Short mmCIF file of C-alpha atoms and ligand atoms in Angstrom, two decimals:
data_model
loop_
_atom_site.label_atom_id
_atom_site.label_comp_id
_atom_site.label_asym_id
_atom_site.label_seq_id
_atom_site.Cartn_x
_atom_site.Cartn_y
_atom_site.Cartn_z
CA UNK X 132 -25.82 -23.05 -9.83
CA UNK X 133 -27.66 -19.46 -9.52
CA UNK X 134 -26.15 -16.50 -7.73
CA UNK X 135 -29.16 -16.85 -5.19
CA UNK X 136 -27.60 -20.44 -4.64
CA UNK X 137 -24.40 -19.58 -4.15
CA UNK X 138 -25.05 -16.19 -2.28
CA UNK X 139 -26.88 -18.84 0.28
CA UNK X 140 -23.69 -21.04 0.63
CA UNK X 141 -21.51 -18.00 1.77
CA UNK X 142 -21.22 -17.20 5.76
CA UNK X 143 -22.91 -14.56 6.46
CA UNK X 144 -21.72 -13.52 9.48
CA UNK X 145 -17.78 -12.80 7.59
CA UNK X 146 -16.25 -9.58 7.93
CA UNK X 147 -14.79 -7.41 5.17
CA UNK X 148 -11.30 -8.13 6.73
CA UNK X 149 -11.64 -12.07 6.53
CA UNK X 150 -13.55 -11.96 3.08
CA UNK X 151 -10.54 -9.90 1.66
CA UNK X 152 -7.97 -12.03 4.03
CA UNK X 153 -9.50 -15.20 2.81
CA UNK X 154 -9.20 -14.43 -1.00
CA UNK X 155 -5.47 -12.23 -0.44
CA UNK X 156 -4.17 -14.50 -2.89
CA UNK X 157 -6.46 -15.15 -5.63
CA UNK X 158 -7.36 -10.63 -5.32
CA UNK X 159 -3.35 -10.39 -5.60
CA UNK X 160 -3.50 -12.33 -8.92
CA UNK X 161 -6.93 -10.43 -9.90
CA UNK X 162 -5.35 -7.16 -9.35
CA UNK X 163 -2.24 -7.45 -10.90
CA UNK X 164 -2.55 -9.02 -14.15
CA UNK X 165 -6.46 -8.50 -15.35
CA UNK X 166 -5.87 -7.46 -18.20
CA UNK X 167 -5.88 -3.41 -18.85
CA UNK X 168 -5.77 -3.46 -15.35
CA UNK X 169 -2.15 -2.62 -15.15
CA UNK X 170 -2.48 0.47 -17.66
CA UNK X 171 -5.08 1.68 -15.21
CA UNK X 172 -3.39 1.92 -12.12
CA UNK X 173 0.04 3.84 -14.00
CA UNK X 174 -2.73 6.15 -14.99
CA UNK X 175 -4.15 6.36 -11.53
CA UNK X 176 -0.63 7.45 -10.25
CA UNK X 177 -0.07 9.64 -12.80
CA UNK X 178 -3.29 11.47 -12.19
CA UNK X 179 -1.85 12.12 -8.74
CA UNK X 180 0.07 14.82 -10.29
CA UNK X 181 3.09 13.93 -8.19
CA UNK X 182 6.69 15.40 -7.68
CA UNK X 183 9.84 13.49 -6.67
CA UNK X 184 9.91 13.99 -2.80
CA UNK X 185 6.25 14.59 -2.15
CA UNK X 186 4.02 11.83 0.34
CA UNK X 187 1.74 10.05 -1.27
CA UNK X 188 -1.35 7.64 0.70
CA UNK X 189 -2.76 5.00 -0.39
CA UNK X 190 -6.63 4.03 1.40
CA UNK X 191 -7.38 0.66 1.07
CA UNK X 192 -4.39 -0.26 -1.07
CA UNK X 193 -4.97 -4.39 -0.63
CA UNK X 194 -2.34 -6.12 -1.26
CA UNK X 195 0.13 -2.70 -2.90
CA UNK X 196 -0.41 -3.38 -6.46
CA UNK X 197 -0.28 0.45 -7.11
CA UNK X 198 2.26 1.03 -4.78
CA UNK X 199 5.35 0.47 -7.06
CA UNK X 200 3.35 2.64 -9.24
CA UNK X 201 3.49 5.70 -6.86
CA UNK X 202 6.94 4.68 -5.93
CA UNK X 203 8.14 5.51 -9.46
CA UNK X 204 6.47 8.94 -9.41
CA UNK X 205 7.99 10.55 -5.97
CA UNK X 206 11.10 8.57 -6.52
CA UNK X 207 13.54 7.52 -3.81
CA UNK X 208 13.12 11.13 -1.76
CA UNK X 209 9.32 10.70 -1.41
CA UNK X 210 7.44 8.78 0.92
CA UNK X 211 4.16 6.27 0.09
CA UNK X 212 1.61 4.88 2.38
CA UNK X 213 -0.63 2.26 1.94
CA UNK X 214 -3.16 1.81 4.36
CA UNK X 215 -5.81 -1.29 4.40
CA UNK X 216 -7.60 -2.76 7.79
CA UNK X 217 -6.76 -5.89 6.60
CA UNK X 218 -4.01 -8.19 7.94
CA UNK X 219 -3.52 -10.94 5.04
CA UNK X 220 -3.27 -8.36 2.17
CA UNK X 221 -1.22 -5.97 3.72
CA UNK X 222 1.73 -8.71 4.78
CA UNK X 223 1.24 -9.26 0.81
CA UNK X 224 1.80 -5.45 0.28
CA UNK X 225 4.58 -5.25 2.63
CA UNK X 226 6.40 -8.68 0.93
CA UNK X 227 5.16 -6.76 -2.60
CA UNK X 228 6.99 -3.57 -1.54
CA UNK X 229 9.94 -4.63 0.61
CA UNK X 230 12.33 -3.51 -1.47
CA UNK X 231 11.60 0.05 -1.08
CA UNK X 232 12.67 1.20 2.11
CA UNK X 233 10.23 4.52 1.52
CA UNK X 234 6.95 2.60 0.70
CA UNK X 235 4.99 2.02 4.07
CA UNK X 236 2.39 -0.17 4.84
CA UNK X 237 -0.08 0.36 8.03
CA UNK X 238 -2.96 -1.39 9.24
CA UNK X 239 -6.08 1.35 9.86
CA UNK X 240 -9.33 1.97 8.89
CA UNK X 241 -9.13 3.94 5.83
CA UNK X 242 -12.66 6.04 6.98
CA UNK X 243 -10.67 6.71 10.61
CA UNK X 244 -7.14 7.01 9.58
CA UNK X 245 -5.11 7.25 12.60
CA UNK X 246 -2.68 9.89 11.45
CA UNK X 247 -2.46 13.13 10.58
CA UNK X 248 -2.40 13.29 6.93
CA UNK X 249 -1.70 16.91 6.47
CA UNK X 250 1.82 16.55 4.85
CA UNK X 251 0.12 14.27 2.03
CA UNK X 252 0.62 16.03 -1.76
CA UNK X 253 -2.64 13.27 -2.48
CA UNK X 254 -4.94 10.21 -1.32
CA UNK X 255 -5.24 7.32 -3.94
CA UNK X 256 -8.50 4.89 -3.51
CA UNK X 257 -8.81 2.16 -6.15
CA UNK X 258 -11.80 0.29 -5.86
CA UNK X 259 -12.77 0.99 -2.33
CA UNK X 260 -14.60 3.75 -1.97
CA UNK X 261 -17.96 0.57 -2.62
CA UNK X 262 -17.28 -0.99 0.28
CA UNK X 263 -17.48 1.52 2.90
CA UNK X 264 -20.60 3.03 4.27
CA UNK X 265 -20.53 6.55 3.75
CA UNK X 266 -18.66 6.92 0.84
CA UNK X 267 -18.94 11.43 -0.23
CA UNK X 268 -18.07 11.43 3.53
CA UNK X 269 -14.82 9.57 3.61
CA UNK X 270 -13.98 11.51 -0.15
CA UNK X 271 -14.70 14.81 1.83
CA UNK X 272 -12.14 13.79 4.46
CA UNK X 273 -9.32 12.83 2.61
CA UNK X 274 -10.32 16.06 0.29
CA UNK X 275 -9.69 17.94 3.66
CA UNK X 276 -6.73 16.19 4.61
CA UNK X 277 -4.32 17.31 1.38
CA UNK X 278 -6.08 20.30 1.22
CA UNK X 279 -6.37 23.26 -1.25
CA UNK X 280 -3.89 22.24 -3.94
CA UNK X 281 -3.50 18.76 -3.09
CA UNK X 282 -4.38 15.70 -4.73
CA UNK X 283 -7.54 12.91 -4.76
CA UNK X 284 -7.53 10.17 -7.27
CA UNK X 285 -10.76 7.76 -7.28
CA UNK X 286 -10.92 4.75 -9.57
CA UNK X 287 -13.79 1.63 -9.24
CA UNK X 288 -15.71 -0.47 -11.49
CA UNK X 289 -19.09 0.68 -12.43
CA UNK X 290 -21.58 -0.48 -15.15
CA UNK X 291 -20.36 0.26 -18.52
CA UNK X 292 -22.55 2.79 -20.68
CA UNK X 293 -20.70 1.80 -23.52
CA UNK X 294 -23.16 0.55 -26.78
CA UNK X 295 -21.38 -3.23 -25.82
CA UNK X 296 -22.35 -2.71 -22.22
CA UNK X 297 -24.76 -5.07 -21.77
CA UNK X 298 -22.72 -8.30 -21.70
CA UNK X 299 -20.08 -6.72 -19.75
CA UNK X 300 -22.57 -5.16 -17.36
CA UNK X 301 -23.74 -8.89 -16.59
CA UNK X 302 -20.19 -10.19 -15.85
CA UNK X 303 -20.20 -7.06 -13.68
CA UNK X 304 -22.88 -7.97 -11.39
CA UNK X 305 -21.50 -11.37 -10.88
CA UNK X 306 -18.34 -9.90 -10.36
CA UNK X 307 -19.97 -7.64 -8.10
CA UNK X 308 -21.96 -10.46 -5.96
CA UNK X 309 -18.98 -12.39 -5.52
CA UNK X 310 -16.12 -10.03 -4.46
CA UNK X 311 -18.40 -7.99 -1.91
CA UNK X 312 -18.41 -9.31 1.39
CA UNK X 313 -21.62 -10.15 3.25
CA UNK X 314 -20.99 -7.36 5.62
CA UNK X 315 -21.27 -4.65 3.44
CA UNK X 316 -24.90 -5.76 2.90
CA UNK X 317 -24.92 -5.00 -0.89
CA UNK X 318 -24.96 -9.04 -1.65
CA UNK X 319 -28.58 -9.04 0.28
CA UNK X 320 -30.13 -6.25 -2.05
CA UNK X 321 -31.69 -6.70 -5.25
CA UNK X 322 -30.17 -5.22 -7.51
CA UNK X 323 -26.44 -4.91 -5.71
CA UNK X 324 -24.56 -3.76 -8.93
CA UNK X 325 -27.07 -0.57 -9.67
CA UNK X 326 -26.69 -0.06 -5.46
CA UNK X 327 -22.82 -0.20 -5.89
CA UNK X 328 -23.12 2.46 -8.94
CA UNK X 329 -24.87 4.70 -6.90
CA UNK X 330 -22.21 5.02 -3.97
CA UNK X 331 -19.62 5.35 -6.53
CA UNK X 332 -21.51 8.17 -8.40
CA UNK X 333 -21.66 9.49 -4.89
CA UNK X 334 -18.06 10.03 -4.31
CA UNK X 335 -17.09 10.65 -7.33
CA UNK X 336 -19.18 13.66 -7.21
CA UNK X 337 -18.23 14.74 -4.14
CA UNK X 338 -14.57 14.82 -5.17
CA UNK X 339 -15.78 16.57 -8.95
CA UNK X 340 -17.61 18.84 -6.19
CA UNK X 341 -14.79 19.80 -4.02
CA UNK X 342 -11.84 20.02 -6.56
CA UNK X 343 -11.23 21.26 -10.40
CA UNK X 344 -11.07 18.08 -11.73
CA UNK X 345 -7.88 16.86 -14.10
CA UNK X 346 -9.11 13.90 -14.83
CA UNK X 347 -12.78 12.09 -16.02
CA UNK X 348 -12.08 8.99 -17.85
CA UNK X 349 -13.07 5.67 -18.51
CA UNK X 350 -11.01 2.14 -18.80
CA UNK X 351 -11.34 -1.80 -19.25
CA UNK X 352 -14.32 -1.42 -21.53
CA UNK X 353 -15.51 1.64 -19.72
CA UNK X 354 -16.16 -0.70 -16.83
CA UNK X 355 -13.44 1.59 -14.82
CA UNK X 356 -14.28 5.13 -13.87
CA UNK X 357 -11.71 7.09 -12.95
CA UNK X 358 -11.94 10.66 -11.57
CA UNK X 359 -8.92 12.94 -9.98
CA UNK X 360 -9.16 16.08 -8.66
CA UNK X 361 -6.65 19.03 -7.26
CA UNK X 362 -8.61 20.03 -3.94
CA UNK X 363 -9.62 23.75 -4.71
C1 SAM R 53 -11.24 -4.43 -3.81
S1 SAM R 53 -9.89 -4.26 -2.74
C2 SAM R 53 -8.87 -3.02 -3.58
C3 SAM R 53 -7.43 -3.07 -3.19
C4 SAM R 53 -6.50 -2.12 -3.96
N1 SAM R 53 -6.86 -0.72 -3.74
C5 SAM R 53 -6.44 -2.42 -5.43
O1 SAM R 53 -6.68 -1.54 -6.24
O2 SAM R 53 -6.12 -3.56 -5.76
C6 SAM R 53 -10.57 -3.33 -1.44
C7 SAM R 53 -9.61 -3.20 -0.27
O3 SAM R 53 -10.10 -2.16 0.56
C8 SAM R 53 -9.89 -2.56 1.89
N2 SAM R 53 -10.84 -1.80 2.69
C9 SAM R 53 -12.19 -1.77 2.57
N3 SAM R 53 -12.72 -0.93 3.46
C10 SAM R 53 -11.67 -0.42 4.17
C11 SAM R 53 -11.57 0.50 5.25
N4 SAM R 53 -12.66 1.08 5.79
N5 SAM R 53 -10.35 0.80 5.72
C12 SAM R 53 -9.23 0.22 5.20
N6 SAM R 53 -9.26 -0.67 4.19
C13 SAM R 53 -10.48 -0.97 3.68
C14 SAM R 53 -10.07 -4.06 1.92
O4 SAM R 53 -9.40 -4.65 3.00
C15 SAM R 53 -9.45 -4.44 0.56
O5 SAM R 53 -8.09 -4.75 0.70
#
């Protein structure tokens, strides 16, 4: 079957939150134990340059397979946040997570976060910054919310520019096609893995714009970039 074929066999009238509350449980497996996957996200928390007792968010956080991973680095004083706006992954996050009784999980929109997050040392977003509309702009706000000497870690999936890349660039755009959902409109365009790369080049610039960068690197094959920042 092509991908045209099976692009036409999807709804198209599903929303992010039942594409990602539809698939909770196969994304749970996906995220947790792809392989180099886990490496990546100890690296991601890391890169949040975090102290025991700081506040750490998490935007879009699924269903909270980095949040043990920020729970080690603030330790039992600290305080970490997930946020995702959807309702199957997060009672995965909060099952995940439930024996921390600092880790919190919240239902919000991770552009329009309903709280103040002024007391945050950092804002983590792993593989989300793709799906939203305006991605610089929702980098910019979470850049404001830490403020100057807090913390912004991005990490997503991009096409590999490695000298291998080009068989692992065409598992990407599958990849890609299947795990967006309709609503974010990239399935419908042409070439929806090279549209995807260019709102993740967006926000990662934004954040390489607004911060002294710690941390530029590449994982998985160089299929993963990942970028963190201390908000200057
Ligand atoms: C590909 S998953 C990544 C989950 C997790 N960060 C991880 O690394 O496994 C994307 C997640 O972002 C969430 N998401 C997308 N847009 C969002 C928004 N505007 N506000 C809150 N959550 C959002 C989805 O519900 C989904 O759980």
């Amino acid at each position: 079957m092509t991908l045209e074929a099976i692009r036409n066999r999807l709804p198209s009238e599903e929303t992010a939150q039942e594409f990602y509350g539809r698939w909770a449980g196969l994304y749970d497996l996906i995220a947790r134990y792809t392989p180099g996957v886990p490496r990546l996200r100890a690296r991601a928390a890391a890169a949040c340059r975090l102290e025991a007792g700081d506040t750490v968010v998490e935007m879009g956080c699924g269903t909270g397979a980095n949040l043990p991973y920020l729970r080690e680095q603030v330790g039992p004083e600290g305080t970490v946040i997930g946020l995702d706006f959807t309702g199957p992954v997060i009672e995965r996050a909060r099952e995940a997570t439930s024996e921390y009784d600092n880790v919190y999980v919240l239902q919000a929109d991770a552009t329009r976060p309903p709280l103040a997050f002024e007391d945050a040392d950092a804002i983590l977003a792993t593989f989300v910054v793709g799906m939203l509309e305006e991605p610089a702009a929702a980098v910019e706000a979470w850049c404001e919310a830490v403020g100057p000497g807090g913390h912004v870690v991005l990490a997503n999936a991009a096409r590999s520019e490695e000298w291998y890349a080009p068989p692992i660039n065409a598992i990407f755009k599958t990849v890609v096609v299947l795990s967006t959902p309709p609503t974010t409109k990239l399935r419908y365009e042409n070439d929806p893995d090279l549209r995807l790369d260019a709102k993740i080049d967006s926000a990662h610039a934004r954040l390489r714009a607004r911060s002294a960068a710690i941390a530029d690197e590449s994982h998985v094959f160089g299929v993963v970039r990942l970028t963190g920042g201390r908000v200057r």
